[in-house]
């Protein structure tokens, strides 16, 4: 969780750049060029940035995840220092250089921002859809199934977070995101090639991220 929280954070960065490019978020307001794509993005933003928090209010999924970290005793020093630096106006890559941030998380976020910095909307949408929304429900379901057997209440917030993503990503956001990619790429083969290559690179980056987390876990076990 101490590393994966960075993927939860940069997921929102992918989503917000899509919103800024597809929906009008400036003044004076102008009608969106693609009203359907605008609707898809705004629906996803509504849930991801201000979902029911499982208690009595609303929170972003990042904040729910952070609360789950606190509940189960995970250290938050890395993400705390990162967010603090960003609030001060420090650039993302400068903030990533902090020694409190694990290397696997640093490399993963850097890859995400290389996609964002490309400015290619089809690439960004593919990273969001096939590197995140379309991938995670099946992965999360396995975790929840195991938690149902092993957890004794300490991971209640984490379980809520996972179950929300299974429901939203699998039934709502995943299909919306796929339709968004179809809308953006259209019938242009070059757009589809960019989307496919980006999706593959994002999956490779995700695998390296998980491998890095696993390797660090092994090193910690060997110390004891």
C-alpha atoms as an extended CHARMM CRD file, in Angstrom:
* protein
*
       224  EXT
         1         1  UNK       CA              0.0000000000        0.0000000000        0.0000000000  PROA      1               0.0000000000
         2         2  UNK       CA              2.9180000000        2.3640000000        0.7520000000  PROA      2               0.0000000000
         3         3  UNK       CA              3.9300000000        2.0660000000       -2.9150000000  PROA      3               0.0000000000
         4         4  UNK       CA              0.5820000000        1.4230000000       -4.6030000000  PROA      4               0.0000000000
         5         5  UNK       CA             -0.8430000000        4.6840000000       -3.2080000000  PROA      5               0.0000000000
         6         6  UNK       CA              1.2640000000        6.4820000000       -5.8150000000  PROA      6               0.0000000000
         7         7  UNK       CA             -0.5930000000        4.6000000000       -8.5570000000  PROA      7               0.0000000000
         8         8  UNK       CA             -3.8760000000        5.6500000000       -6.9350000000  PROA      8               0.0000000000
         9         9  UNK       CA             -2.6460000000        9.2490000000       -7.0510000000  PROA      9               0.0000000000
        10        10  UNK       CA             -1.3810000000        9.2940000000      -10.6400000000  PROA      10              0.0000000000
        11        11  UNK       CA             -4.5640000000        7.5850000000      -11.8460000000  PROA      11              0.0000000000
        12        12  UNK       CA             -6.3110000000       10.8400000000      -10.8980000000  PROA      12              0.0000000000
        13        13  UNK       CA             -3.7320000000       12.7940000000      -12.8780000000  PROA      13              0.0000000000
        14        14  UNK       CA             -4.5820000000       10.7760000000      -15.9960000000  PROA      14              0.0000000000
        15        15  UNK       CA             -8.2840000000       11.3580000000      -15.3830000000  PROA      15              0.0000000000
        16        16  UNK       CA             -7.9250000000       15.0940000000      -14.7850000000  PROA      16              0.0000000000
        17        17  UNK       CA             -5.8550000000       15.6700000000      -17.9110000000  PROA      17              0.0000000000
        18        18  UNK       CA             -8.5970000000       13.9250000000      -19.8920000000  PROA      18              0.0000000000
        19        19  UNK       CA            -11.1660000000       16.1740000000      -18.2460000000  PROA      19              0.0000000000
        20        20  UNK       CA             -9.1260000000       19.2900000000      -18.9840000000  PROA      20              0.0000000000
        21        21  UNK       CA             -8.7470000000       18.3160000000      -22.6560000000  PROA      21              0.0000000000
        22        22  UNK       CA            -12.2550000000       17.0160000000      -23.3540000000  PROA      22              0.0000000000
        23        23  UNK       CA            -14.4520000000       19.1150000000      -21.0570000000  PROA      23              0.0000000000
        24        24  UNK       CA            -14.3590000000       22.8770000000      -20.6700000000  PROA      24              0.0000000000
        25        25  UNK       CA            -12.8330000000       23.6890000000      -17.2790000000  PROA      25              0.0000000000
        26        26  UNK       CA            -11.9790000000       27.2940000000      -18.0280000000  PROA      26              0.0000000000
        27        27  UNK       CA            -13.7320000000       30.6690000000      -18.0440000000  PROA      27              0.0000000000
        28        28  UNK       CA            -15.2600000000       31.7750000000      -20.3380000000  PROA      28              0.0000000000
        29        29  UNK       CA            -17.0060000000       28.4220000000      -20.7320000000  PROA      29              0.0000000000
        30        30  UNK       CA            -17.4540000000       26.9270000000      -24.1920000000  PROA      30              0.0000000000
        31        31  UNK       CA            -19.5600000000       23.9130000000      -25.2370000000  PROA      31              0.0000000000
        32        32  UNK       CA            -17.4970000000       20.7140000000      -25.4760000000  PROA      32              0.0000000000
        33        33  UNK       CA            -16.6030000000       19.4970000000      -28.9560000000  PROA      33              0.0000000000
        34        34  UNK       CA            -17.6540000000       15.9370000000      -28.0650000000  PROA      34              0.0000000000
        35        35  UNK       CA            -20.6030000000       16.0240000000      -25.6660000000  PROA      35              0.0000000000
        36        36  UNK       CA            -20.7080000000       12.2460000000      -25.2320000000  PROA      36              0.0000000000
        37        37  UNK       CA            -17.0130000000       12.0290000000      -24.3250000000  PROA      37              0.0000000000
        38        38  UNK       CA            -17.5020000000       14.9630000000      -21.9420000000  PROA      38              0.0000000000
        39        39  UNK       CA            -20.3370000000       13.0900000000      -20.2370000000  PROA      39              0.0000000000
        40        40  UNK       CA            -18.2240000000        9.9390000000      -19.8370000000  PROA      40              0.0000000000
        41        41  UNK       CA            -15.3440000000       11.8340000000      -18.2560000000  PROA      41              0.0000000000
        42        42  UNK       CA            -17.4930000000       13.9070000000      -15.9250000000  PROA      42              0.0000000000
        43        43  UNK       CA            -19.3110000000       10.8090000000      -14.6590000000  PROA      43              0.0000000000
        44        44  UNK       CA            -16.0100000000        9.1070000000      -13.8910000000  PROA      44              0.0000000000
        45        45  UNK       CA            -14.6410000000       12.2480000000      -12.2020000000  PROA      45              0.0000000000
        46        46  UNK       CA            -17.7610000000       12.5330000000      -10.0370000000  PROA      46              0.0000000000
        47        47  UNK       CA            -17.2150000000        9.0910000000       -8.5430000000  PROA      47              0.0000000000
        48        48  UNK       CA            -13.4260000000        9.1070000000       -8.3950000000  PROA      48              0.0000000000
        49        49  UNK       CA            -13.1000000000       12.5790000000       -6.8770000000  PROA      49              0.0000000000
        50        50  UNK       CA            -16.1960000000       12.7490000000       -4.6500000000  PROA      50              0.0000000000
        51        51  UNK       CA            -17.5960000000        9.2630000000       -4.0190000000  PROA      51              0.0000000000
        52        52  UNK       CA            -19.5040000000        8.1420000000       -0.9480000000  PROA      52              0.0000000000
        53        53  UNK       CA            -16.8310000000        7.4090000000        1.6150000000  PROA      53              0.0000000000
        54        54  UNK       CA            -18.5240000000        4.4190000000        3.2450000000  PROA      54              0.0000000000
        55        55  UNK       CA            -19.2490000000        6.4550000000        6.3570000000  PROA      55              0.0000000000
        56        56  UNK       CA            -21.3270000000        9.6430000000        6.3390000000  PROA      56              0.0000000000
        57        57  UNK       CA            -19.6950000000       11.8450000000        3.7400000000  PROA      57              0.0000000000
        58        58  UNK       CA            -17.8240000000       12.0450000000        0.4600000000  PROA      58              0.0000000000
        59        59  UNK       CA            -14.1660000000       11.5870000000       -0.4290000000  PROA      59              0.0000000000
        60        60  UNK       CA            -11.9430000000       11.0050000000       -3.3950000000  PROA      60              0.0000000000
        61        61  UNK       CA            -10.8620000000        7.4020000000       -3.8480000000  PROA      61              0.0000000000
        62        62  UNK       CA             -7.3310000000        8.5600000000       -3.0940000000  PROA      62              0.0000000000
        63        63  UNK       CA             -8.4650000000        9.8160000000        0.3200000000  PROA      63              0.0000000000
        64        64  UNK       CA            -10.3440000000        6.5790000000        1.0070000000  PROA      64              0.0000000000
        65        65  UNK       CA             -7.2010000000        4.6360000000        0.1490000000  PROA      65              0.0000000000
        66        66  UNK       CA             -5.1160000000        6.9110000000        2.3830000000  PROA      66              0.0000000000
        67        67  UNK       CA             -7.5790000000        6.3550000000        5.2380000000  PROA      67              0.0000000000
        68        68  UNK       CA             -7.2650000000        2.6070000000        4.6900000000  PROA      68              0.0000000000
        69        69  UNK       CA             -3.4890000000        2.9070000000        4.9610000000  PROA      69              0.0000000000
        70        70  UNK       CA             -3.8440000000        4.6230000000        8.3260000000  PROA      70              0.0000000000
        71        71  UNK       CA             -6.3160000000        2.0050000000        9.5250000000  PROA      71              0.0000000000
        72        72  UNK       CA             -4.0640000000       -0.9460000000        8.7610000000  PROA      72              0.0000000000
        73        73  UNK       CA             -0.8390000000        0.6880000000        9.9640000000  PROA      73              0.0000000000
        74        74  UNK       CA              0.8590000000        1.3510000000        6.6370000000  PROA      74              0.0000000000
        75        75  UNK       CA              3.4090000000        4.1490000000        6.6410000000  PROA      75              0.0000000000
        76        76  UNK       CA              2.3470000000        7.3180000000        4.8210000000  PROA      76              0.0000000000
        77        77  UNK       CA              5.6000000000        9.3130000000        5.0100000000  PROA      77              0.0000000000
        78        78  UNK       CA              6.3760000000        8.8650000000        1.3000000000  PROA      78              0.0000000000
        79        79  UNK       CA              3.0300000000       10.0000000000       -0.0570000000  PROA      79              0.0000000000
        80        80  UNK       CA              2.7320000000       12.7090000000        2.6310000000  PROA      80              0.0000000000
        81        81  UNK       CA              6.0080000000       14.3440000000        1.6190000000  PROA      81              0.0000000000
        82        82  UNK       CA              5.1450000000       14.0120000000       -2.0640000000  PROA      82              0.0000000000
        83        83  UNK       CA              1.7520000000       15.7290000000       -1.7010000000  PROA      83              0.0000000000
        84        84  UNK       CA              3.3000000000       18.3950000000        0.5400000000  PROA      84              0.0000000000
        85        85  UNK       CA              5.8560000000       19.2400000000       -2.1320000000  PROA      85              0.0000000000
        86        86  UNK       CA              3.2160000000       19.3790000000       -4.8590000000  PROA      86              0.0000000000
        87        87  UNK       CA              1.0940000000       21.7570000000       -2.7660000000  PROA      87              0.0000000000
        88        88  UNK       CA              4.1530000000       24.0120000000       -2.5400000000  PROA      88              0.0000000000
        89        89  UNK       CA              4.2980000000       24.1330000000       -6.3340000000  PROA      89              0.0000000000
        90        90  UNK       CA              7.2460000000       21.7770000000       -6.7380000000  PROA      90              0.0000000000
        91        91  UNK       CA              7.2100000000       20.0030000000      -10.1530000000  PROA      91              0.0000000000
        92        92  UNK       CA              6.1630000000       16.3500000000      -10.1240000000  PROA      92              0.0000000000
        93        93  UNK       CA              9.5410000000       14.9240000000      -11.1240000000  PROA      93              0.0000000000
        94        94  UNK       CA             11.3710000000       17.0650000000       -8.5820000000  PROA      94              0.0000000000
        95        95  UNK       CA              9.0010000000       15.8640000000       -5.8680000000  PROA      95              0.0000000000
        96        96  UNK       CA              9.4960000000       12.2780000000       -7.0570000000  PROA      96              0.0000000000
        97        97  UNK       CA             13.2210000000       12.5420000000       -6.3940000000  PROA      97              0.0000000000
        98        98  UNK       CA             12.6500000000       12.4710000000       -2.6270000000  PROA      98              0.0000000000
        99        99  UNK       CA             14.4260000000        9.5200000000       -0.9590000000  PROA      99              0.0000000000
       100       100  UNK       CA             11.2070000000        8.7780000000        0.9590000000  PROA      100             0.0000000000
       101       101  UNK       CA              9.5750000000        7.5520000000       -2.2880000000  PROA      101             0.0000000000
       102       102  UNK       CA             10.2510000000        3.9030000000       -3.2000000000  PROA      102             0.0000000000
       103       103  UNK       CA             12.0190000000        3.4280000000       -6.5220000000  PROA      103             0.0000000000
       104       104  UNK       CA              9.3230000000        1.2080000000       -8.0520000000  PROA      104             0.0000000000
       105       105  UNK       CA              6.6900000000        3.8600000000       -7.3730000000  PROA      105             0.0000000000
       106       106  UNK       CA              8.9760000000        6.5940000000       -8.7220000000  PROA      106             0.0000000000
       107       107  UNK       CA              9.5130000000        4.7430000000      -12.0100000000  PROA      107             0.0000000000
       108       108  UNK       CA              5.8230000000        3.9780000000      -12.3990000000  PROA      108             0.0000000000
       109       109  UNK       CA              4.6830000000        7.5740000000      -11.8650000000  PROA      109             0.0000000000
       110       110  UNK       CA              7.4300000000        8.8200000000      -14.1760000000  PROA      110             0.0000000000
       111       111  UNK       CA              6.1100000000        6.5220000000      -16.9190000000  PROA      111             0.0000000000
       112       112  UNK       CA              2.5720000000        7.8080000000      -16.3920000000  PROA      112             0.0000000000
       113       113  UNK       CA              3.7220000000       11.3980000000      -16.7360000000  PROA      113             0.0000000000
       114       114  UNK       CA              5.6830000000       10.6370000000      -19.8740000000  PROA      114             0.0000000000
       115       115  UNK       CA              2.3740000000        9.5420000000      -21.4010000000  PROA      115             0.0000000000
       116       116  UNK       CA              0.6830000000       12.6950000000      -20.0870000000  PROA      116             0.0000000000
       117       117  UNK       CA              3.5140000000       14.9110000000      -21.3450000000  PROA      117             0.0000000000
       118       118  UNK       CA              3.1960000000       13.4140000000      -24.8350000000  PROA      118             0.0000000000
       119       119  UNK       CA             -0.0250000000       15.4050000000      -25.1800000000  PROA      119             0.0000000000
       120       120  UNK       CA             -1.5070000000       12.6820000000      -27.3820000000  PROA      120             0.0000000000
       121       121  UNK       CA             -5.1360000000       12.3150000000      -26.3050000000  PROA      121             0.0000000000
       122       122  UNK       CA             -5.4900000000        8.8160000000      -27.7550000000  PROA      122             0.0000000000
       123       123  UNK       CA             -2.3940000000        7.6950000000      -25.8460000000  PROA      123             0.0000000000
       124       124  UNK       CA             -3.6170000000        9.2350000000      -22.5960000000  PROA      124             0.0000000000
       125       125  UNK       CA             -7.0610000000        7.6620000000      -22.9780000000  PROA      125             0.0000000000
       126       126  UNK       CA             -5.4910000000        4.2650000000      -23.7410000000  PROA      126             0.0000000000
       127       127  UNK       CA             -3.2590000000        4.5140000000      -20.6680000000  PROA      127             0.0000000000
       128       128  UNK       CA             -6.2780000000        5.3680000000      -18.5560000000  PROA      128             0.0000000000
       129       129  UNK       CA             -8.4720000000        2.6380000000      -20.0280000000  PROA      129             0.0000000000
       130       130  UNK       CA             -6.2570000000       -0.3600000000      -20.6810000000  PROA      130             0.0000000000
       131       131  UNK       CA             -3.5670000000        0.3580000000      -18.1000000000  PROA      131             0.0000000000
       132       132  UNK       CA             -6.0470000000        1.0950000000      -15.3010000000  PROA      132             0.0000000000
       133       133  UNK       CA             -9.8360000000        0.8440000000      -15.6650000000  PROA      133             0.0000000000
       134       134  UNK       CA             -9.9900000000       -2.3150000000      -17.7830000000  PROA      134             0.0000000000
       135       135  UNK       CA             -7.2720000000       -4.1420000000      -15.8830000000  PROA      135             0.0000000000
       136       136  UNK       CA             -7.9630000000       -3.7700000000      -12.1950000000  PROA      136             0.0000000000
       137       137  UNK       CA            -11.4010000000       -5.2890000000      -11.3780000000  PROA      137             0.0000000000
       138       138  UNK       CA            -10.1860000000       -8.8740000000      -11.8550000000  PROA      138             0.0000000000
       139       139  UNK       CA             -7.0210000000       -8.1770000000       -9.8430000000  PROA      139             0.0000000000
       140       140  UNK       CA             -8.9810000000       -6.5190000000       -7.0420000000  PROA      140             0.0000000000
       141       141  UNK       CA            -11.5370000000       -9.3220000000       -6.8950000000  PROA      141             0.0000000000
       142       142  UNK       CA             -8.8090000000      -11.7950000000       -5.9660000000  PROA      142             0.0000000000
       143       143  UNK       CA             -7.6280000000       -9.5040000000       -3.1750000000  PROA      143             0.0000000000
       144       144  UNK       CA            -11.1450000000       -9.0250000000       -1.8070000000  PROA      144             0.0000000000
       145       145  UNK       CA            -11.8130000000      -12.7550000000       -1.8760000000  PROA      145             0.0000000000
       146       146  UNK       CA             -8.6890000000      -13.3210000000        0.2130000000  PROA      146             0.0000000000
       147       147  UNK       CA             -9.5490000000      -10.4950000000        2.5860000000  PROA      147             0.0000000000
       148       148  UNK       CA            -12.9670000000      -12.0170000000        3.1960000000  PROA      148             0.0000000000
       149       149  UNK       CA            -11.1950000000      -15.0600000000        4.6140000000  PROA      149             0.0000000000
       150       150  UNK       CA             -8.2700000000      -13.4550000000        6.4380000000  PROA      150             0.0000000000
       151       151  UNK       CA             -9.2700000000       -9.9550000000        7.5730000000  PROA      151             0.0000000000
       152       152  UNK       CA            -10.5350000000       -9.3280000000       11.0570000000  PROA      152             0.0000000000
       153       153  UNK       CA            -11.8090000000       -5.7640000000       10.6410000000  PROA      153             0.0000000000
       154       154  UNK       CA             -8.4770000000       -3.9620000000       10.4400000000  PROA      154             0.0000000000
       155       155  UNK       CA             -8.7420000000       -3.7330000000        6.6480000000  PROA      155             0.0000000000
       156       156  UNK       CA            -12.3830000000       -2.6270000000        6.4670000000  PROA      156             0.0000000000
       157       157  UNK       CA            -11.6150000000        0.6510000000        4.6950000000  PROA      157             0.0000000000
       158       158  UNK       CA             -9.2970000000       -1.0810000000        2.2300000000  PROA      158             0.0000000000
       159       159  UNK       CA            -11.9550000000       -3.6820000000        1.4960000000  PROA      159             0.0000000000
       160       160  UNK       CA            -14.5100000000       -0.9050000000        0.8970000000  PROA      160             0.0000000000
       161       161  UNK       CA            -12.1030000000        0.8140000000       -1.5040000000  PROA      161             0.0000000000
       162       162  UNK       CA            -11.5310000000       -2.3910000000       -3.4450000000  PROA      162             0.0000000000
       163       163  UNK       CA            -15.2080000000       -3.2800000000       -3.6500000000  PROA      163             0.0000000000
       164       164  UNK       CA            -16.0710000000        0.2080000000       -4.9260000000  PROA      164             0.0000000000
       165       165  UNK       CA            -13.5090000000       -0.1670000000       -7.6920000000  PROA      165             0.0000000000
       166       166  UNK       CA            -14.7120000000       -3.6250000000       -8.6350000000  PROA      166             0.0000000000
       167       167  UNK       CA            -18.2500000000       -2.3230000000       -9.0100000000  PROA      167             0.0000000000
       168       168  UNK       CA            -17.4290000000        0.9740000000      -10.7030000000  PROA      168             0.0000000000
       169       169  UNK       CA            -14.5710000000       -0.1270000000      -12.9590000000  PROA      169             0.0000000000
       170       170  UNK       CA            -16.1440000000       -3.3990000000      -14.0070000000  PROA      170             0.0000000000
       171       171  UNK       CA            -19.7390000000       -2.2850000000      -14.5390000000  PROA      171             0.0000000000
       172       172  UNK       CA            -19.5580000000        1.4380000000      -15.3000000000  PROA      172             0.0000000000
       173       173  UNK       CA            -16.2000000000        3.1370000000      -15.7070000000  PROA      173             0.0000000000
       174       174  UNK       CA            -14.5120000000        0.3910000000      -17.7190000000  PROA      174             0.0000000000
       175       175  UNK       CA            -17.1690000000        0.3430000000      -20.4690000000  PROA      175             0.0000000000
       176       176  UNK       CA            -17.2770000000        4.1750000000      -20.4650000000  PROA      176             0.0000000000
       177       177  UNK       CA            -13.5090000000        4.3720000000      -20.8570000000  PROA      177             0.0000000000
       178       178  UNK       CA            -13.5180000000        1.8830000000      -23.7440000000  PROA      178             0.0000000000
       179       179  UNK       CA            -16.1950000000        3.8940000000      -25.5250000000  PROA      179             0.0000000000
       180       180  UNK       CA            -14.0820000000        7.0070000000      -24.9670000000  PROA      180             0.0000000000
       181       181  UNK       CA            -11.0870000000        5.4050000000      -26.6840000000  PROA      181             0.0000000000
       182       182  UNK       CA            -13.3080000000        4.3250000000      -29.5780000000  PROA      182             0.0000000000
       183       183  UNK       CA            -14.6760000000        7.8530000000      -29.8930000000  PROA      183             0.0000000000
       184       184  UNK       CA            -11.2260000000        9.4740000000      -29.8500000000  PROA      184             0.0000000000
       185       185  UNK       CA             -9.5180000000        7.0270000000      -32.2050000000  PROA      185             0.0000000000
       186       186  UNK       CA            -12.4380000000        6.7860000000      -34.6220000000  PROA      186             0.0000000000
       187       187  UNK       CA            -11.4830000000        5.1750000000      -37.9210000000  PROA      187             0.0000000000
       188       188  UNK       CA             -7.9200000000        6.5060000000      -37.9790000000  PROA      188             0.0000000000
       189       189  UNK       CA             -5.5400000000        3.5250000000      -37.9890000000  PROA      189             0.0000000000
       190       190  UNK       CA             -2.6410000000        5.6690000000      -36.7820000000  PROA      190             0.0000000000
       191       191  UNK       CA             -4.6500000000        6.6360000000      -33.7060000000  PROA      191             0.0000000000
       192       192  UNK       CA             -5.3920000000        2.9900000000      -32.9560000000  PROA      192             0.0000000000
       193       193  UNK       CA             -1.7190000000        2.1110000000      -33.3570000000  PROA      193             0.0000000000
       194       194  UNK       CA             -0.7660000000        4.7820000000      -30.8110000000  PROA      194             0.0000000000
       195       195  UNK       CA             -3.4780000000        3.5300000000      -28.4450000000  PROA      195             0.0000000000
       196       196  UNK       CA             -2.3270000000       -0.0840000000      -28.7620000000  PROA      196             0.0000000000
       197       197  UNK       CA              1.3620000000        0.7000000000      -28.2670000000  PROA      197             0.0000000000
       198       198  UNK       CA              0.5870000000        2.8790000000      -25.2540000000  PROA      198             0.0000000000
       199       199  UNK       CA             -1.6070000000        0.1780000000      -23.7160000000  PROA      199             0.0000000000
       200       200  UNK       CA              1.1680000000       -2.4070000000      -24.0710000000  PROA      200             0.0000000000
       201       201  UNK       CA              3.7900000000       -0.0830000000      -22.5740000000  PROA      201             0.0000000000
       202       202  UNK       CA              1.4820000000        0.7370000000      -19.6550000000  PROA      202             0.0000000000
       203       203  UNK       CA              0.9100000000       -2.9400000000      -18.9180000000  PROA      203             0.0000000000
       204       204  UNK       CA              4.6610000000       -3.5370000000      -18.9860000000  PROA      204             0.0000000000
       205       205  UNK       CA              5.1440000000       -0.5860000000      -16.6130000000  PROA      205             0.0000000000
       206       206  UNK       CA              2.4590000000       -1.9940000000      -14.3120000000  PROA      206             0.0000000000
       207       207  UNK       CA              4.1410000000       -5.4170000000      -14.2650000000  PROA      207             0.0000000000
       208       208  UNK       CA              7.5020000000       -3.8340000000      -13.4440000000  PROA      208             0.0000000000
       209       209  UNK       CA              5.8210000000       -1.8670000000      -10.6730000000  PROA      209             0.0000000000
       210       210  UNK       CA              4.3550000000       -4.9980000000       -9.0580000000  PROA      210             0.0000000000
       211       211  UNK       CA              7.6640000000       -6.8430000000       -9.5030000000  PROA      211             0.0000000000
       212       212  UNK       CA              9.4630000000       -3.9600000000       -7.7980000000  PROA      212             0.0000000000
       213       213  UNK       CA              7.0610000000       -4.0780000000       -4.8590000000  PROA      213             0.0000000000
       214       214  UNK       CA              7.4830000000       -7.8500000000       -4.6170000000  PROA      214             0.0000000000
       215       215  UNK       CA             11.2850000000       -7.6000000000       -4.7220000000  PROA      215             0.0000000000
       216       216  UNK       CA             11.2910000000       -5.0050000000       -1.9510000000  PROA      216             0.0000000000
       217       217  UNK       CA              9.0650000000       -7.2740000000        0.1340000000  PROA      217             0.0000000000
       218       218  UNK       CA             11.5610000000      -10.1130000000       -0.3060000000  PROA      218             0.0000000000
       219       219  UNK       CA             14.4440000000       -7.8730000000        0.7620000000  PROA      219             0.0000000000
       220       220  UNK       CA             12.5590000000       -6.8250000000        3.8930000000  PROA      220             0.0000000000
       221       221  UNK       CA             11.8060000000      -10.4740000000        4.7500000000  PROA      221             0.0000000000
       222       222  UNK       CA             15.4780000000      -11.3770000000        4.3570000000  PROA      222             0.0000000000
       223       223  UNK       CA             16.4320000000       -8.6740000000        6.8590000000  PROA      223             0.0000000000
       224       224  UNK       CA             14.4000000000      -10.4920000000        9.4880000000  PROA      224             0.0000000000
